[in-house]
């Protein structure tokens, strides 16, 4: 009988990898984990956590201005970019330590270095070799920048948290989550932001009402949107970066250019081709419903599989793998993972929260759908002086009365939608929403008071 150094060896210390390693070790497995960078992966170091901290920071500029309508007088404080960077770095360092402590206390052996597969049971980390009965690849994703003249002058999202100096003029290229969030953040912190996107609307895949509404709201905050436009070249000048466009529109000089046009699986240089792990045309590792690759002893999850690039999804996938390999926790059934009704938020200003189907997708899947929609000014802004508005939308399948889509653009949208996602997952109907008493006066109560459909 073959013996191994580990029962499970995890390549990658991001959210999914850490969860799989820690929970497997708690089930009694011998677990090793290799990570070349700071523990916590993209989410902790250059993604969700620092982005949300900077989003909080960016809201204060507006909040100080809005406070005057509530009787607060005086000038708003001066923003210090270096203080924000230092405080963020300290918090991220603390979280890195928490991740290490969680792994070590569970009995996981942490190996620092670059890991690559040698065969179906062997991993090399720098000059050391380890064997494992099972291997889990959870190396995440990485930003990608298209080939264009001046590509060497652009930044990716990984660079944005420690920029020096603070960019007074920032161009953001892209129309997805990351592009929209950074445009809102730096605009709120004081940059003059221009967002360029080759399509005619932001946030492909989101409900079209949400897409139109957020573009209007972002424009009201001062972001200049150049939709249907593509960058042709970037050149360095004595005073910044000169950006030219393919459509012949006038060029623009800025201090920094962020390219947020997509992420690709972080799968190069880890030996997938050596072992024969199948990947698709985009380089994502192909897995079955148990996250098993074409090599039976090797599993993969999270962004490296490019199924749904969200941290909580990677955590859920990790628990499926743990239960599959080492059995469920005592008294529990093995976990499974559903990609239907996964809630998500976009931390633009204002926020977006959504769960379920867009109107177009709901009509395609369910046929007859009734739409309820509300567009209003929140109570806070009756005194704040802000022109910000809130959008809420429900999509109801006619045949069952089930709510199959729920969308919001407005303050704390993620916090509100998270709770309603539980109801959606449980199959709540519009009748259930209607019979639920609202909390007054809140923005959220609008979701249980919408009675008149706008279309069917």
CSV table of C-alpha atoms in Angstrom, one decimal:
chain,number,residue,atom,x,y,z
A,1,UNK,CA,0.0,0.0,0.0
A,2,UNK,CA,1.4,3.4,-1.1
A,3,UNK,CA,2.1,5.8,1.7
A,4,UNK,CA,2.1,9.6,1.3
A,5,UNK,CA,3.4,12.6,3.2
A,6,UNK,CA,-0.1,14.1,3.3
A,7,UNK,CA,-3.7,13.0,2.9
A,8,UNK,CA,-4.3,16.4,1.2
A,9,UNK,CA,-1.9,18.9,-0.3
A,10,UNK,CA,-3.4,22.3,-1.1
A,11,UNK,CA,-1.7,24.6,-3.7
A,12,UNK,CA,-2.8,28.2,-2.9
A,13,UNK,CA,-3.6,30.0,0.3
A,14,UNK,CA,-6.6,32.0,-0.8
A,15,UNK,CA,-10.1,31.8,0.7
A,16,UNK,CA,-11.0,28.4,-0.8
A,17,UNK,CA,-7.6,26.8,-0.2
A,18,UNK,CA,-7.4,27.9,3.4
A,19,UNK,CA,-11.0,26.7,4.1
A,20,UNK,CA,-10.4,23.3,2.5
A,21,UNK,CA,-7.1,22.8,4.3
A,22,UNK,CA,-8.3,23.9,7.7
A,23,UNK,CA,-11.6,21.9,7.7
A,24,UNK,CA,-9.8,18.8,6.3
A,25,UNK,CA,-7.3,19.0,9.1
A,26,UNK,CA,-10.1,19.3,11.6
A,27,UNK,CA,-11.5,16.0,10.2
A,28,UNK,CA,-8.2,14.3,11.1
A,29,UNK,CA,-6.5,14.5,7.7
A,30,UNK,CA,-2.8,15.2,7.4
A,31,UNK,CA,-2.7,18.5,5.4
A,32,UNK,CA,-0.1,20.6,3.7
A,33,UNK,CA,-0.6,23.9,2.1
A,34,UNK,CA,1.8,25.8,-0.2
A,35,UNK,CA,1.6,29.6,-0.7
A,36,UNK,CA,4.2,31.8,-2.3
A,37,UNK,CA,2.7,35.1,-1.2
A,38,UNK,CA,0.9,36.5,1.8
A,39,UNK,CA,-1.8,34.3,3.2
A,40,UNK,CA,-5.4,35.0,2.3
A,41,UNK,CA,-5.1,35.3,-1.5
A,42,UNK,CA,-6.7,38.0,-3.6
A,43,UNK,CA,-9.7,38.6,-1.4
A,44,UNK,CA,-7.7,39.5,1.7
A,45,UNK,CA,-4.6,41.2,0.1
A,46,UNK,CA,-5.7,43.0,-3.1
A,47,UNK,CA,-9.4,42.3,-3.4
A,48,UNK,CA,-12.6,42.2,-1.3
A,49,UNK,CA,-11.2,43.4,2.0
A,50,UNK,CA,-9.0,46.4,1.1
A,51,UNK,CA,-11.5,47.4,-1.6
A,52,UNK,CA,-14.3,47.6,0.9
A,53,UNK,CA,-12.2,49.5,3.3
A,54,UNK,CA,-11.4,52.0,0.6
A,55,UNK,CA,-15.0,52.1,-0.4
A,56,UNK,CA,-15.9,53.1,3.2
A,57,UNK,CA,-13.2,55.8,3.1
A,58,UNK,CA,-14.6,57.2,-0.2
A,59,UNK,CA,-18.1,57.6,1.3
A,60,UNK,CA,-16.9,60.0,3.9
A,61,UNK,CA,-16.3,62.9,1.5
A,62,UNK,CA,-20.0,62.9,0.6
A,63,UNK,CA,-21.1,62.2,4.1
A,64,UNK,CA,-19.3,65.3,5.5
A,65,UNK,CA,-21.0,67.4,2.8
A,66,UNK,CA,-24.4,65.9,3.4
A,67,UNK,CA,-24.2,66.5,7.1
A,68,UNK,CA,-24.8,70.2,6.6
A,69,UNK,CA,-28.4,69.5,5.8
A,70,UNK,CA,-28.7,67.9,9.3
A,71,UNK,CA,-27.3,70.9,11.1
A,72,UNK,CA,-23.5,70.1,11.1
A,73,UNK,CA,-21.5,73.1,10.2
A,74,UNK,CA,-17.9,73.8,9.3
A,75,UNK,CA,-15.4,72.6,6.7
A,76,UNK,CA,-14.9,68.9,6.0
A,77,UNK,CA,-11.5,67.4,7.0
A,78,UNK,CA,-8.7,67.0,4.5
A,79,UNK,CA,-8.1,63.5,3.1
A,80,UNK,CA,-4.7,62.0,3.7
A,81,UNK,CA,-4.0,59.1,1.3
A,82,UNK,CA,-0.9,58.0,3.1
A,83,UNK,CA,-2.8,57.5,6.4
A,84,UNK,CA,-5.4,55.4,4.7
A,85,UNK,CA,-2.8,53.2,3.0
A,86,UNK,CA,-0.9,52.7,6.3
A,87,UNK,CA,-4.0,51.8,8.2
A,88,UNK,CA,-5.2,49.4,5.5
A,89,UNK,CA,-1.7,47.7,5.4
A,90,UNK,CA,-1.8,47.2,9.1
A,91,UNK,CA,-5.2,45.6,9.0
A,92,UNK,CA,-4.3,43.3,6.1
A,93,UNK,CA,-1.1,42.2,7.9
A,94,UNK,CA,-3.3,41.4,11.0
A,95,UNK,CA,-5.6,39.3,8.8
A,96,UNK,CA,-2.6,37.5,7.2
A,97,UNK,CA,-1.6,36.5,10.7
A,98,UNK,CA,-5.1,35.3,11.6
A,99,UNK,CA,-5.1,33.0,8.5
A,100,UNK,CA,-1.8,31.5,9.5
A,101,UNK,CA,-2.9,31.0,13.1
A,102,UNK,CA,-6.1,29.3,12.0
A,103,UNK,CA,-4.2,26.9,9.8
A,104,UNK,CA,-1.5,26.1,12.3
A,105,UNK,CA,-3.9,25.6,15.2
A,106,UNK,CA,-5.8,23.1,13.0
A,107,UNK,CA,-2.5,21.2,12.3
A,108,UNK,CA,-2.0,22.3,8.7
A,109,UNK,CA,1.7,22.3,7.7
A,110,UNK,CA,2.4,25.6,5.8
A,111,UNK,CA,5.1,25.5,3.1
A,112,UNK,CA,6.3,28.8,1.8
A,113,UNK,CA,7.2,28.8,-1.9
A,114,UNK,CA,6.0,28.2,-5.5
A,115,UNK,CA,4.4,24.8,-5.9
A,116,UNK,CA,4.1,22.8,-9.1
A,117,UNK,CA,2.8,19.4,-9.9
A,118,UNK,CA,5.3,16.7,-10.9
A,119,UNK,CA,2.8,13.8,-11.1
A,120,UNK,CA,-0.6,12.9,-9.9
A,121,UNK,CA,0.6,12.5,-6.3
A,122,UNK,CA,3.8,14.6,-6.1
A,123,UNK,CA,4.3,18.3,-5.6
A,124,UNK,CA,7.5,20.3,-5.7
A,125,UNK,CA,7.8,23.5,-3.7
A,126,UNK,CA,11.0,25.2,-4.8
A,127,UNK,CA,13.6,22.4,-4.2
A,128,UNK,CA,11.4,20.3,-1.9
A,129,UNK,CA,9.2,17.4,-2.9
A,130,UNK,CA,6.1,16.2,-1.2
A,131,UNK,CA,3.6,13.4,-1.9
A,132,UNK,CA,-0.1,13.4,-1.2
A,133,UNK,CA,-3.0,11.1,-1.7
A,134,UNK,CA,-5.1,14.0,-2.9
A,135,UNK,CA,-4.1,17.4,-4.3
A,136,UNK,CA,-6.2,20.5,-4.4
A,137,UNK,CA,-5.4,23.4,-6.8
A,138,UNK,CA,-6.8,26.7,-5.6
A,139,UNK,CA,-4.5,29.2,-7.1
A,140,UNK,CA,-7.2,31.8,-7.9
A,141,UNK,CA,-7.2,34.3,-10.8
A,142,UNK,CA,-5.0,37.2,-11.9
A,143,UNK,CA,-5.7,40.4,-13.8
A,144,UNK,CA,-5.1,40.5,-17.5
A,145,UNK,CA,-4.2,43.4,-19.7
A,146,UNK,CA,-4.7,43.3,-23.5
A,147,UNK,CA,-1.9,43.9,-25.9
A,148,UNK,CA,-1.8,47.6,-27.0
A,149,UNK,CA,0.9,50.2,-27.5
A,150,UNK,CA,1.8,51.6,-24.1
A,151,UNK,CA,0.7,48.5,-22.2
A,152,UNK,CA,3.7,48.8,-19.9
A,153,UNK,CA,2.3,52.1,-18.5
A,154,UNK,CA,-1.0,50.7,-17.2
A,155,UNK,CA,-1.9,49.5,-13.7
A,156,UNK,CA,-4.1,46.5,-12.7
A,157,UNK,CA,-6.3,46.3,-9.6
A,158,UNK,CA,-3.4,44.7,-7.7
A,159,UNK,CA,-1.5,48.0,-7.8
A,160,UNK,CA,-4.3,50.3,-6.8
A,161,UNK,CA,-4.0,50.1,-3.0
A,162,UNK,CA,-0.5,51.5,-2.7
A,163,UNK,CA,-0.3,54.0,-5.5
A,164,UNK,CA,2.1,56.9,-5.0
A,165,UNK,CA,1.4,59.6,-5.5
A,166,UNK,CA,-2.4,59.7,-5.3
A,167,UNK,CA,-3.7,60.1,-8.9
A,168,UNK,CA,-5.5,63.4,-9.4
A,169,UNK,CA,-6.6,62.3,-12.8
A,170,UNK,CA,-7.5,58.6,-13.2
A,171,UNK,CA,-8.7,56.6,-16.2
A,172,UNK,CA,-10.4,53.3,-15.5
A,173,UNK,CA,-10.8,51.0,-18.5
A,174,UNK,CA,-13.5,48.3,-18.2
A,175,UNK,CA,-17.1,47.9,-17.3
A,176,UNK,CA,-17.3,45.1,-14.8
A,177,UNK,CA,-17.3,44.8,-11.0
A,178,UNK,CA,-13.7,45.9,-10.5
A,179,UNK,CA,-13.7,48.8,-12.9
A,180,UNK,CA,-17.0,50.2,-11.6
A,181,UNK,CA,-15.9,49.8,-8.0
A,182,UNK,CA,-12.5,51.5,-8.4
A,183,UNK,CA,-14.1,54.3,-10.5
A,184,UNK,CA,-16.4,55.0,-7.6
A,185,UNK,CA,-13.8,54.7,-4.9
A,186,UNK,CA,-11.2,57.0,-6.5
A,187,UNK,CA,-13.9,59.5,-7.5
A,188,UNK,CA,-15.1,59.5,-3.9
A,189,UNK,CA,-11.5,60.0,-2.6
A,190,UNK,CA,-11.0,63.0,-4.9
A,191,UNK,CA,-9.7,61.8,-8.2
A,192,UNK,CA,-11.1,63.2,-11.5
A,193,UNK,CA,-12.2,59.9,-12.9
A,194,UNK,CA,-13.0,58.9,-16.5
A,195,UNK,CA,-14.3,55.4,-17.1
A,196,UNK,CA,-13.9,53.9,-20.6
A,197,UNK,CA,-15.8,50.9,-21.7
A,198,UNK,CA,-16.0,49.4,-25.2
A,199,UNK,CA,-19.7,48.4,-24.7
A,200,UNK,CA,-22.6,50.8,-24.6
A,201,UNK,CA,-23.6,49.8,-21.0
A,202,UNK,CA,-21.7,48.8,-17.8
A,203,UNK,CA,-21.9,45.5,-16.0
A,204,UNK,CA,-22.7,43.0,-18.7
A,205,UNK,CA,-24.8,40.2,-17.3
A,206,UNK,CA,-26.7,42.3,-14.7
A,207,UNK,CA,-30.3,43.3,-15.1
A,208,UNK,CA,-30.7,46.0,-17.7
A,209,UNK,CA,-32.6,48.4,-15.4
A,210,UNK,CA,-29.7,48.1,-12.9
A,211,UNK,CA,-27.2,48.8,-15.6
A,212,UNK,CA,-28.9,51.9,-16.8
A,213,UNK,CA,-29.6,53.2,-13.3
A,214,UNK,CA,-26.1,52.8,-11.9
A,215,UNK,CA,-24.6,54.5,-15.0
A,216,UNK,CA,-26.8,57.5,-14.3
A,217,UNK,CA,-26.0,57.5,-10.6
A,218,UNK,CA,-22.3,57.2,-11.1
A,219,UNK,CA,-22.5,60.1,-13.6
A,220,UNK,CA,-24.2,62.2,-11.0
A,221,UNK,CA,-21.3,61.7,-8.6
A,222,UNK,CA,-18.9,63.2,-11.1
A,223,UNK,CA,-17.5,60.2,-13.0
A,224,UNK,CA,-17.2,60.8,-16.7
A,225,UNK,CA,-18.4,57.7,-18.6
A,226,UNK,CA,-17.0,57.1,-22.1
A,227,UNK,CA,-19.1,54.2,-23.3
A,228,UNK,CA,-18.7,52.5,-26.7
A,229,UNK,CA,-15.1,53.6,-26.7
A,230,UNK,CA,-11.7,51.8,-26.9
A,231,UNK,CA,-8.2,52.8,-26.1
A,232,UNK,CA,-5.8,52.6,-29.0
A,233,UNK,CA,-2.5,53.7,-27.4
A,234,UNK,CA,-1.0,55.1,-24.3
A,235,UNK,CA,2.2,57.2,-24.3
A,236,UNK,CA,4.1,58.7,-21.4
A,237,UNK,CA,4.5,62.5,-21.4
A,238,UNK,CA,6.3,65.0,-19.1
A,239,UNK,CA,3.0,65.6,-17.2
A,240,UNK,CA,1.3,62.3,-17.2
A,241,UNK,CA,0.0,59.7,-19.7
A,242,UNK,CA,-1.6,60.5,-23.0
A,243,UNK,CA,-4.5,58.2,-23.9
A,244,UNK,CA,-5.7,57.9,-27.5
A,245,UNK,CA,-8.9,56.3,-28.7
A,246,UNK,CA,-9.8,54.0,-31.6
A,247,UNK,CA,-13.0,55.9,-32.5
A,248,UNK,CA,-11.0,59.1,-33.3
A,249,UNK,CA,-12.4,60.9,-30.3
A,250,UNK,CA,-10.1,63.5,-28.7
A,251,UNK,CA,-7.3,62.0,-26.5
A,252,UNK,CA,-7.0,62.6,-22.8
A,253,UNK,CA,-4.1,63.2,-20.5
A,254,UNK,CA,-4.3,61.5,-17.1
A,255,UNK,CA,-2.0,60.6,-14.2
A,256,UNK,CA,-2.7,56.9,-14.1
A,257,UNK,CA,-4.6,54.3,-16.2
A,258,UNK,CA,-6.2,51.3,-14.5
A,259,UNK,CA,-7.1,48.4,-16.7
A,260,UNK,CA,-9.8,46.3,-15.2
A,261,UNK,CA,-10.9,44.4,-18.3
A,262,UNK,CA,-11.0,40.9,-16.8
A,263,UNK,CA,-9.2,38.2,-14.8
A,264,UNK,CA,-7.8,34.9,-16.0
A,265,UNK,CA,-7.2,31.7,-14.1
A,266,UNK,CA,-3.8,31.7,-12.3
A,267,UNK,CA,-2.9,28.3,-13.8
A,268,UNK,CA,0.5,28.9,-15.6
A,269,UNK,CA,3.7,27.4,-14.2
A,270,UNK,CA,2.1,25.0,-11.8
A,271,UNK,CA,2.6,21.8,-13.9
A,272,UNK,CA,-1.0,21.2,-15.1
A,273,UNK,CA,0.3,20.2,-18.6
A,274,UNK,CA,2.9,17.9,-17.1
A,275,UNK,CA,0.3,15.9,-15.2
A,276,UNK,CA,-2.4,16.1,-17.9
A,277,UNK,CA,-5.0,18.2,-16.0
A,278,UNK,CA,-7.5,19.3,-18.6
A,279,UNK,CA,-8.2,23.0,-19.0
A,280,UNK,CA,-10.6,24.8,-21.3
A,281,UNK,CA,-9.9,27.4,-24.0
A,282,UNK,CA,-9.7,30.2,-21.4
A,283,UNK,CA,-7.1,28.2,-19.4
A,284,UNK,CA,-9.6,27.4,-16.6
A,285,UNK,CA,-9.2,24.0,-15.0
A,286,UNK,CA,-12.1,21.7,-15.9
A,287,UNK,CA,-13.8,19.9,-13.0
A,288,UNK,CA,-16.8,17.7,-12.4
A,289,UNK,CA,-19.6,18.2,-9.8
A,290,UNK,CA,-17.2,17.1,-7.1
A,291,UNK,CA,-14.5,19.5,-8.3
A,292,UNK,CA,-12.4,16.6,-9.5
A,293,UNK,CA,-10.2,17.2,-12.5
A,294,UNK,CA,-9.4,14.9,-15.4
A,295,UNK,CA,-6.7,13.4,-13.1
A,296,UNK,CA,-8.7,11.6,-10.3
A,297,UNK,CA,-6.4,12.5,-7.4
A,298,UNK,CA,-6.3,16.2,-8.3
A,299,UNK,CA,-9.1,18.6,-7.4
A,300,UNK,CA,-9.6,22.3,-8.2
A,301,UNK,CA,-11.9,25.0,-7.0
A,302,UNK,CA,-12.4,28.8,-6.9
A,303,UNK,CA,-11.4,31.3,-9.6
A,304,UNK,CA,-8.9,28.9,-11.2
A,305,UNK,CA,-12.0,27.0,-12.5
A,306,UNK,CA,-13.7,30.3,-13.5
A,307,UNK,CA,-17.2,29.0,-12.6
A,308,UNK,CA,-18.3,32.0,-10.5
A,309,UNK,CA,-15.6,34.2,-9.3
A,310,UNK,CA,-16.8,35.1,-5.8
A,311,UNK,CA,-15.1,34.4,-2.5
A,312,UNK,CA,-18.2,32.9,-0.8
A,313,UNK,CA,-18.6,30.6,-3.7
A,314,UNK,CA,-15.0,29.3,-3.3
A,315,UNK,CA,-15.7,28.7,0.4
A,316,UNK,CA,-18.8,26.7,-0.5
A,317,UNK,CA,-16.9,24.7,-3.1
A,318,UNK,CA,-14.2,24.0,-0.5
A,319,UNK,CA,-16.7,22.4,1.9
A,320,UNK,CA,-18.0,20.1,-0.9
A,321,UNK,CA,-14.4,18.9,-1.5
A,322,UNK,CA,-13.8,18.4,2.2
A,323,UNK,CA,-17.0,16.3,2.6
A,324,UNK,CA,-16.2,14.4,-0.6
A,325,UNK,CA,-12.7,13.4,0.5
A,326,UNK,CA,-13.0,13.0,4.3
A,327,UNK,CA,-16.7,12.7,5.0
A,328,UNK,CA,-19.2,15.3,6.4
A,329,UNK,CA,-19.1,16.5,9.9
A,330,UNK,CA,-20.8,14.3,12.5
A,331,UNK,CA,-24.5,14.3,12.1
A,332,UNK,CA,-24.4,16.3,8.9
A,333,UNK,CA,-25.2,15.4,5.2
A,334,UNK,CA,-22.5,15.8,2.6
A,335,UNK,CA,-22.6,19.3,1.2
A,336,UNK,CA,-23.5,20.2,-2.4
A,337,UNK,CA,-23.1,23.4,-4.3
A,338,UNK,CA,-25.8,25.2,-6.2
A,339,UNK,CA,-25.0,28.2,-8.4
A,340,UNK,CA,-28.6,29.4,-8.5
A,341,UNK,CA,-29.7,32.3,-6.3
A,342,UNK,CA,-26.1,33.2,-5.4
A,343,UNK,CA,-26.3,36.8,-4.0
A,344,UNK,CA,-23.7,39.3,-4.9
A,345,UNK,CA,-22.9,43.0,-4.4
A,346,UNK,CA,-21.0,45.6,-6.4
A,347,UNK,CA,-19.5,48.3,-4.1
A,348,UNK,CA,-20.1,51.2,-6.4
A,349,UNK,CA,-21.5,54.5,-5.1
A,350,UNK,CA,-24.4,53.8,-4.6
A,351,UNK,CA,-24.1,50.0,-4.0
A,352,UNK,CA,-25.7,47.3,-6.1
A,353,UNK,CA,-27.1,44.1,-4.5
A,354,UNK,CA,-28.6,41.3,-6.6
A,355,UNK,CA,-29.8,37.7,-6.3
A,356,UNK,CA,-31.5,35.5,-8.8
A,357,UNK,CA,-32.2,36.2,-12.5
A,358,UNK,CA,-32.1,39.3,-14.5
A,359,UNK,CA,-35.4,40.2,-16.2
A,360,UNK,CA,-34.1,39.0,-19.6
A,361,UNK,CA,-32.9,35.7,-18.1
A,362,UNK,CA,-36.0,35.2,-16.1
A,363,UNK,CA,-38.2,35.6,-19.2
A,364,UNK,CA,-36.0,33.2,-21.1
A,365,UNK,CA,-36.1,30.5,-18.4
A,366,UNK,CA,-39.6,30.9,-16.9
A,367,UNK,CA,-41.7,32.4,-19.7
A,368,UNK,CA,-44.3,34.6,-18.1
A,369,UNK,CA,-42.8,36.9,-15.5
A,370,UNK,CA,-44.3,39.9,-13.6
A,371,UNK,CA,-42.1,42.8,-12.9
A,372,UNK,CA,-42.3,45.1,-9.8
A,373,UNK,CA,-40.1,48.2,-9.7
A,374,UNK,CA,-39.6,51.2,-7.4
A,375,UNK,CA,-37.4,54.2,-8.0
A,376,UNK,CA,-37.3,56.8,-5.2
A,377,UNK,CA,-35.3,59.2,-3.2
A,378,UNK,CA,-34.4,57.7,0.2
A,379,UNK,CA,-35.6,59.6,3.4
A,380,UNK,CA,-32.0,60.5,4.3
A,381,UNK,CA,-31.6,62.6,1.1
A,382,UNK,CA,-34.7,64.7,1.8
A,383,UNK,CA,-32.4,66.7,4.0
A,384,UNK,CA,-28.9,65.7,2.8
A,385,UNK,CA,-29.1,67.7,-0.5
A,386,UNK,CA,-27.9,64.7,-2.5
A,387,UNK,CA,-29.7,63.8,-5.7
A,388,UNK,CA,-29.0,60.1,-5.2
A,389,UNK,CA,-31.9,57.8,-5.9
A,390,UNK,CA,-32.7,54.2,-5.1
A,391,UNK,CA,-33.9,51.4,-7.4
A,392,UNK,CA,-35.6,48.2,-6.3
A,393,UNK,CA,-36.9,45.5,-8.5
A,394,UNK,CA,-38.6,42.1,-8.1
A,395,UNK,CA,-39.2,39.5,-10.8
A,396,UNK,CA,-42.0,37.0,-10.1
A,397,UNK,CA,-42.6,33.8,-12.0
A,398,UNK,CA,-46.3,33.8,-12.9
A,399,UNK,CA,-46.8,30.1,-12.8
A,400,UNK,CA,-45.7,29.7,-9.2
A,401,UNK,CA,-45.7,33.2,-7.8
A,402,UNK,CA,-42.1,32.6,-6.7
A,403,UNK,CA,-39.7,35.6,-6.6
A,404,UNK,CA,-36.9,34.6,-9.0
A,405,UNK,CA,-35.0,37.9,-9.2
A,406,UNK,CA,-34.3,40.6,-6.7
A,407,UNK,CA,-32.2,43.7,-7.5
A,408,UNK,CA,-31.3,46.9,-5.7
A,409,UNK,CA,-29.2,50.0,-6.3
A,410,UNK,CA,-28.9,52.1,-3.2
A,411,UNK,CA,-27.3,52.4,0.2
A,412,UNK,CA,-26.3,49.2,1.9
A,413,UNK,CA,-27.7,47.1,-0.9
A,414,UNK,CA,-25.4,44.2,-0.1
A,415,UNK,CA,-26.6,44.1,3.5
A,416,UNK,CA,-30.2,44.2,2.5
A,417,UNK,CA,-30.0,41.6,-0.3
A,418,UNK,CA,-28.1,39.1,1.8
A,419,UNK,CA,-31.0,38.6,4.1
A,420,UNK,CA,-33.5,38.5,1.3
A,421,UNK,CA,-31.3,35.9,-0.5
A,422,UNK,CA,-32.3,33.4,2.3
A,423,UNK,CA,-35.9,33.9,1.5
A,424,UNK,CA,-35.2,33.5,-2.2
A,425,UNK,CA,-33.3,30.3,-1.6
A,426,UNK,CA,-36.2,29.0,0.4
A,427,UNK,CA,-38.6,29.6,-2.5
A,428,UNK,CA,-40.4,32.6,-1.1
A,429,UNK,CA,-43.4,33.7,-3.2
A,430,UNK,CA,-44.6,37.3,-3.9
A,431,UNK,CA,-47.5,36.5,-1.5
A,432,UNK,CA,-45.0,35.8,1.3
A,433,UNK,CA,-43.2,39.1,0.5
A,434,UNK,CA,-46.6,40.9,0.6
A,435,UNK,CA,-47.6,39.4,3.9
A,436,UNK,CA,-44.3,40.4,5.5
A,437,UNK,CA,-44.5,43.5,7.7
A,438,UNK,CA,-42.0,46.2,6.7
A,439,UNK,CA,-39.7,48.0,9.1
A,440,UNK,CA,-40.6,51.7,8.9
A,441,UNK,CA,-39.0,54.0,8.0
A,442,UNK,CA,-36.3,52.1,6.1
A,443,UNK,CA,-35.3,51.7,2.5
A,444,UNK,CA,-35.6,47.9,2.7
A,445,UNK,CA,-39.3,48.0,3.5
A,446,UNK,CA,-39.9,48.8,-0.1
A,447,UNK,CA,-39.3,45.2,-1.0
A,448,UNK,CA,-42.4,44.1,0.9
A,449,UNK,CA,-44.6,47.0,-0.1
A,450,UNK,CA,-44.5,46.9,-3.9
A,451,UNK,CA,-48.0,46.0,-5.1
A,452,UNK,CA,-48.5,47.3,-8.6
A,453,UNK,CA,-46.6,45.5,-11.4
A,454,UNK,CA,-45.0,47.6,-14.0
A,455,UNK,CA,-45.1,44.9,-16.7
A,456,UNK,CA,-45.8,41.2,-17.3
